[in-house]
Amino acid sequence: MAIIERPGTGTTPVVATPQQTLGAVKRPVETKGWREWLFTVDHKKIGIMYGVVAMVFFIIGGVEALLIRLQLAMPDGQILSADKYNQMFTMHATTMVFLFAMPMAGAFANYFLPLQIGARDVAFPRINALSLWLLIIGGLVLNASWFLGGAADGGWFMYAPNSGPIFSPSHGVDFWVIGLQIAGVASLLGSINLIVTVVNMRAPGMSLMKMPVFTWMILVVQFLLVFSLPVITVALVLLMLQRSYGATFFDVSQGADPLLWQHLFWIFGHPEVYVLILPAFGIISEVLPTFARKPLFGYPFVVFSGASIGLVGFGVWAHHMFASGLGPVSVAVFSVATMAIAIPTGVKIFNWLLTMWGGKIWYTTAMNFAIGLVVLFTIGGLSGVTHSVAPSDTQQTDTYYIVAHFHYVLFGGMVFGLFSGFYYWWPKVFGKMLNEKLGAWNFWFMVIGMNLTFGPMHILGLQGQPRRMYVWTEARAGEGFFNLGFWNLIASIGSFILAVGVLFFLINVVITARSKKQAPLDPWDARTLEWLTTSPPKAHNFDRIPVVHHLDEFFHRKYEEDTATHTMKKVAEGEDLVRVEEEAADAHIHLPSPSYWPIVLSVGVGLLGLGTIYGIPMIVLGFAITLFASYGWILEPSVAEEIDFEPSNNDGNTKEIAPLG
Amino acid sequence: MSTSTEQHEQEHGMSDAGYIKIALILAAITALEVSTYYVDFGPLFMPSLMIMMVVKFVMVVSYFMHLKFDSRIFSFMFYTGLGLALFVYITALATFKFFIS
Amino acid sequence: MAETATHTADHASEHGHETSTGLSNNKLAMWLFLGSECLLFGGLISTYMLYRGRVSDGPHPMAIFDIPFTSVSSFVLLMSSLTMVLAVTAAQRGDDSRTNLWLTITAVLGATFVGGQVYEFTAFIREGLGFSTSLFGSSFYTLTGFHGIHVSVGVLMLLSTVGIIRKNKITGNKAEVVEIVGLYWHFVDVVWIIIFTLVYLIPS
Ligand code: HEM
Ligand SMILES: [Cu+2]
């Protein structure tokens, strides 16, 4: 975008736009309309777009789930054929994991991580835009398969050789493999970007142990991604080469080992489950202290247990393979390692409980969701521990008991954490509060629906209903309390109650968007730096880069200890603090400039990928576009050079604090 | 300019001549590696090949890539990846009984 | 997508902005990327190690490998690391013509290596080792092919750097750009050091 001249209090900053460019093509300079979004490199806009995309995929994945539950509500379901059912649960899971959960965490990370560490943007704003567009392209490729001959049908872990060309002849798996590779590149670039941001772009004084817990958990997640994504990339490449070019990696008749895929997938897959849950842990570690009006209990423990979950998470993958004939020694080793990982997780639960203990709890919707997470995640975690015991897992594996377990963790844990984040940060992002009354409806429908849906699945599973079963018959449903028909019906009813809960949220969003009422600057009496600016934040985030002295810097600027009573007394309001910052604003701020290249490059990569299905010409075309965009990118300075701007009428006071890259 | 260049070299601890020396050592080790193909090293075959491979790896990374003279944070990023790779893949191969036959 | 990360302009040094650690964003990103690449190549190497003895009806590795030939091309790649590092020191001295000279030589050596690989592949195919012949064939071509693509991308990066320095269109700190391209190049070399030993020298 632009140089922003000294923002006077209350007036909008003068925005100067670049007039020429050193790049191969003229730079985009629009600051309005759709172009502003398409070519933006602003981490906040990118964050919002991540959120919108993720929400769309949440709805798609949710509809797929409802179709699954409709099919299973009654005996001899007629809604889906066996084939469509396979596609449905595969795409449901893939969509939820890769296109909803990860991007939604990415939305929060993109938006709030720079704000929480007092930075003006991420380290590489253009790469940030590239990650978003690649993700969108990956998602489109994945879902395009529905219309181009059927979607992938091998389950979300796509075990080979079952996913090979013989057993899965449609192009569904090809689209799946390519879509995930593209989304994987997006995610890898994003994680490198965020790690560099945290390492290098912190405000002065913000040492690692003064970083907010959310930032910490996001950092751990990015490390998990950097080191686990390449492993699934290997698996995907091998499968792609087999399906498109006749390689033999999973061809058992040639002597291939079917466990190869399983290892590669789960070396990635287990870190992945922490990638899904840790952002939610980070969110509620911000929400619980704010609404309990107490600092987080045992900050260093929460941080270190998060980091150790990350590390140990790389050593337990084979617990997903207990039933595969791994051999007794391997099973024993991985069984013990898995039990060990419950310890740091338990530590966190106790930290949260002790944070609430004795606090003056304020039951907002955000807080309700956070408490919901603690309870529901604990249930899911306990059933998880029962899988770590290999003999018991052998009974449970591939039954609905597993489905119950991971939905308590994923829905009760992750999704509740994300919703808590929506309600907590909405006023920050949009300057308006979500309606709390609708929020209560949203929350209670989701809690009740969630427990009705997934609670009975424990019973179904222990009674032996297999997962991925497309139909059941009355004749074999059993009797009395354990009748499968009864519990299947309850689960299906529950899933619609759940859907209504989500609907309340969407209604809430619309109503809030229409309302004119502005949110107060600091509605929750929050604690961290992202609140030390206007809502929504200005393009340059902070008028002056804050200097950090405390963990919970914002809180400590508002409160001082009363030495007589040893209690914290409020000495300033958020508004006062922001005014102080505005008055001391930096004179001349360089922001990274928008660019065409991220979106062009991602289109090139998409074509390159599809070429493995549609042949060499498309590969050549994709490669050409990719190369062209790369050169355009390289030749274009990320912050427009001085001469790109009209001469500014500023008196030479140019203190620049520009984001890099 | 010249003083800053000198400082730079001190920082990185190597001169062009130093790099050439490293390259010569690497070439010599490579020659030795190839010789294992022609000369029978007996039971020393595997261990010596492994050691030579690791030495070459570490030399390129430490000197040519400056990791030895650069910030520890870079080493952390790279060696974490390398260490995890060794750990997960050796473990995975072990479950295939790869090292037993 | 390595190129995109490396060539992102780093304005820190130009405008004298400080990062929290004083380290360059670009270099940090490159090292992270290389750490990640370790797991990528680790996976491909492990796949090869697991499958190299499974030859079906096709030729056995030891029957087709041409050790003298591969030794020479390995040596060429190793020496390209030397010329690369000389380019980096020249760039740090601000000596553009030497920088370009060494970068070009490095690219030529790299291209020689890739040429050798193409020759090797055609020879193997003639001897009956196709991509689909056996698990050995698939995993061999995939591993060495992946590495070859990395080298080719490196050659492209080297030549582009030369062009951009010539035209004086570099965005960001020149010495650092050369250094980062160098990091990538050395990494590719280091991977080959491992492949050469594990794939070619250790009989299966
Ligand atoms: C709207 C709420 C949801 C409902 C009603 C629902 C329902 C289901 C059902 C019934 C299955 C089992 C299909 C079968 O085995 O035949 C399933 C599988 C699965 N779900 Fe969900 N789900 C929901 C949300 C989520 C979320 C938020 C995630 C994760 C982020 C998720 C991840 C998965 C995964 C990984 C599977 C396994 C699919 C497979 O077997 O490959 N689900 N879901
Ligand atoms: Cu796991």
Tab-separated table of N, CA and C in Angstrom, chain A residues 115-118 203-206 210 522 525-533 542-561 568-584:
chain	number	residue	atom	x	y	z
A	115	LEU	N	-0.350	-8.571	16.089
A	115	LEU	CA	-0.852	-7.607	17.069
A	115	LEU	C	-0.383	-7.951	18.473
A	116	GLN	N	-0.350	-9.240	18.787
A	116	GLN	CA	0.028	-9.618	20.157
A	116	GLN	C	1.497	-9.383	20.449
A	117	ILE	N	2.327	-9.397	19.408
A	117	ILE	CA	3.744	-9.164	19.669
A	117	ILE	C	4.148	-7.732	19.318
A	118	GLY	N	3.179	-6.898	19.028
A	118	GLY	CA	3.489	-5.493	18.784
A	118	GLY	C	4.178	-5.243	17.471
A	203	ALA	N	8.070	-6.697	19.563
A	203	ALA	CA	8.291	-5.313	19.997
A	203	ALA	C	9.428	-5.306	21.005
A	204	PRO	N	10.099	-4.176	21.130
A	204	PRO	CA	11.206	-4.095	22.089
A	204	PRO	C	10.739	-4.496	23.483
A	205	GLY	N	11.488	-5.322	24.145
A	205	GLY	CA	11.175	-5.717	25.517
A	205	GLY	C	10.350	-6.992	25.594
A	206	MET	N	9.782	-7.442	24.475
A	206	MET	CA	8.971	-8.647	24.557
A	206	MET	C	9.857	-9.880	24.411
A	210	LYS	N	7.638	-13.306	27.805
A	210	LYS	CA	6.608	-12.283	28.006
A	210	LYS	C	5.567	-12.361	26.888
A	522	ASP	N	-12.381	-1.522	24.898
A	522	ASP	CA	-11.809	-2.609	25.700
A	522	ASP	C	-12.943	-3.292	26.444
A	525	ASP	N	-12.052	-5.838	29.408
A	525	ASP	CA	-10.946	-5.531	30.317
A	525	ASP	C	-9.808	-6.532	30.079
A	526	ALA	N	-9.335	-6.530	28.853
A	526	ALA	CA	-8.409	-7.570	28.408
A	526	ALA	C	-6.975	-7.292	28.852
A	527	ARG	N	-6.096	-8.209	28.478
A	527	ARG	CA	-4.778	-8.179	29.087
A	527	ARG	C	-3.626	-7.999	28.106
A	528	THR	N	-3.838	-8.254	26.827
A	528	THR	CA	-2.688	-8.358	25.932
A	528	THR	C	-2.671	-7.233	24.896
A	529	LEU	N	-1.538	-7.116	24.201
A	529	LEU	CA	-1.229	-5.943	23.383
A	529	LEU	C	-2.203	-5.665	22.256
A	530	GLU	N	-2.896	-6.694	21.742
A	530	GLU	CA	-3.752	-6.412	20.594
A	530	GLU	C	-4.842	-5.403	20.948
A	531	TRP	N	-5.090	-5.198	22.236
A	531	TRP	CA	-6.137	-4.253	22.631
A	531	TRP	C	-5.588	-2.835	22.768
A	532	LEU	N	-4.283	-2.676	22.596
A	532	LEU	CA	-3.677	-1.362	22.736
A	532	LEU	C	-3.717	-0.611	21.403
A	533	THR	N	-4.847	-0.708	20.727
A	533	THR	CA	-5.016	0.027	19.478
A	533	THR	C	-6.505	0.135	19.225
A	542	PHE	N	-0.214	-0.216	15.106
A	542	PHE	CA	0.092	0.615	16.269
A	542	PHE	C	0.628	1.964	15.797
A	543	ASP	N	0.131	3.033	16.424
A	543	ASP	CA	0.649	4.354	16.053
A	543	ASP	C	2.120	4.465	16.418
A	544	ARG	N	2.462	3.841	17.526
A	544	ARG	CA	3.891	3.762	17.842
A	544	ARG	C	4.126	2.370	18.380
A	545	ILE	N	5.255	1.804	18.079
A	545	ILE	CA	5.531	0.437	18.517
A	545	ILE	C	5.670	0.425	20.036
A	546	PRO	N	4.849	-0.371	20.706
A	546	PRO	CA	4.901	-0.353	22.168
A	546	PRO	C	6.193	-0.950	22.708
A	547	VAL	N	6.608	-0.457	23.832
A	547	VAL	CA	7.750	-1.059	24.522
A	547	VAL	C	7.196	-1.894	25.658
A	548	VAL	N	7.617	-3.139	25.723
A	548	VAL	CA	6.969	-4.095	26.615
A	548	VAL	C	7.791	-4.281	27.885
A	549	HIS	N	7.100	-4.250	29.014
A	549	HIS	CA	7.786	-4.487	30.277
A	549	HIS	C	7.257	-5.692	31.024
A	550	HIS	N	6.056	-6.125	30.673
A	550	HIS	CA	5.414	-7.182	31.449
A	550	HIS	C	4.787	-8.221	30.537
A	551	LEU	N	4.630	-9.423	31.095
A	551	LEU	CA	3.658	-10.343	30.535
A	551	LEU	C	2.305	-9.665	30.763
A	552	ASP	N	1.351	-9.767	29.834
A	552	ASP	CA	0.085	-9.034	29.965
A	552	ASP	C	0.324	-7.529	30.023
A	553	GLU	N	1.062	-7.014	29.060
A	553	GLU	CA	1.457	-5.608	29.068
A	553	GLU	C	0.258	-4.655	29.179
A	554	PHE	N	-0.779	-4.933	28.414
A	554	PHE	CA	-1.922	-4.011	28.383
A	554	PHE	C	-2.549	-3.911	29.764
A	555	PHE	N	-2.685	-5.076	30.404
A	555	PHE	CA	-3.252	-5.094	31.754
A	555	PHE	C	-2.401	-4.240	32.693
A	556	HIS	N	-1.083	-4.409	32.599
A	556	HIS	CA	-0.214	-3.700	33.526
A	556	HIS	C	-0.142	-2.213	33.244
A	557	ARG	N	-0.551	-1.806	32.047
A	557	ARG	CA	-0.635	-0.365	31.821
A	557	ARG	C	-1.920	0.215	32.407
A	558	LYS	N	-2.924	-0.673	32.541
A	558	LYS	CA	-4.192	-0.181	33.097
A	558	LYS	C	-4.200	-0.240	34.616
A	559	TYR	N	-3.511	-1.225	35.158
A	559	TYR	CA	-3.612	-1.475	36.593
A	559	TYR	C	-2.278	-1.249	37.282
A	560	GLU	N	-2.364	-0.761	38.510
A	560	GLU	CA	-1.159	-0.661	39.327
A	560	GLU	C	-1.442	-1.271	40.675
A	561	GLU	N	-0.401	-1.767	41.293
A	561	GLU	CA	-0.620	-2.406	42.578
A	561	GLU	C	-0.791	-1.341	43.654
A	568	MET	N	-4.706	-5.053	42.811
A	568	MET	CA	-4.462	-4.259	41.613
A	568	MET	C	-5.576	-3.239	41.481
A	569	LYS	N	-5.184	-1.994	41.260
A	569	LYS	CA	-6.177	-0.943	41.111
A	569	LYS	C	-6.107	-0.352	39.727
A	570	LYS	N	-7.279	-0.128	39.151
A	570	LYS	CA	-7.296	0.406	37.792
A	570	LYS	C	-6.913	1.882	37.832
A	571	VAL	N	-5.879	2.235	37.042
A	571	VAL	CA	-5.458	3.629	37.026
A	571	VAL	C	-5.689	4.277	35.670
A	572	ALA	N	-5.985	3.470	34.654
A	572	ALA	CA	-6.220	4.067	33.334
A	572	ALA	C	-7.187	3.195	32.562
A	573	GLU	N	-7.955	3.823	31.687
A	573	GLU	CA	-8.831	3.066	30.798
A	573	GLU	C	-8.108	2.797	29.484
A	574	GLY	N	-8.567	1.770	28.772
A	574	GLY	CA	-7.991	1.472	27.473
A	574	GLY	C	-7.977	2.696	26.557
A	575	GLU	N	-9.093	3.454	26.567
A	575	GLU	CA	-9.177	4.626	25.695
A	575	GLU	C	-8.038	5.601	25.980
A	576	ASP	N	-7.753	5.798	27.283
A	576	ASP	CA	-6.671	6.722	27.634
A	576	ASP	C	-5.361	6.246	27.030
A	577	LEU	N	-5.113	4.963	27.173
A	577	LEU	CA	-3.836	4.422	26.701
A	577	LEU	C	-3.704	4.590	25.201
A	578	VAL	N	-4.804	4.298	24.481
A	578	VAL	CA	-4.721	4.412	23.029
A	578	VAL	C	-4.503	5.877	22.641
A	579	ARG	N	-5.134	6.803	23.377
A	579	ARG	CA	-4.934	8.213	23.065
A	579	ARG	C	-3.472	8.599	23.250
A	580	VAL	N	-2.872	8.108	24.313
A	580	VAL	CA	-1.450	8.398	24.529
A	580	VAL	C	-0.636	7.931	23.332
A	581	GLU	N	-0.952	6.741	22.847
A	581	GLU	CA	-0.202	6.205	21.708
A	581	GLU	C	-0.419	7.087	20.483
A	582	GLU	N	-1.677	7.509	20.282
A	582	GLU	CA	-1.952	8.325	19.095
A	582	GLU	C	-1.182	9.626	19.125
A	583	GLU	N	-1.070	10.195	20.334
A	583	GLU	CA	-0.379	11.471	20.409
A	583	GLU	C	1.103	11.327	20.131
A	584	ALA	N	1.646	10.166	20.441
A	584	ALA	CA	3.081	9.962	20.222
A	584	ALA	C	3.343	9.192	18.936
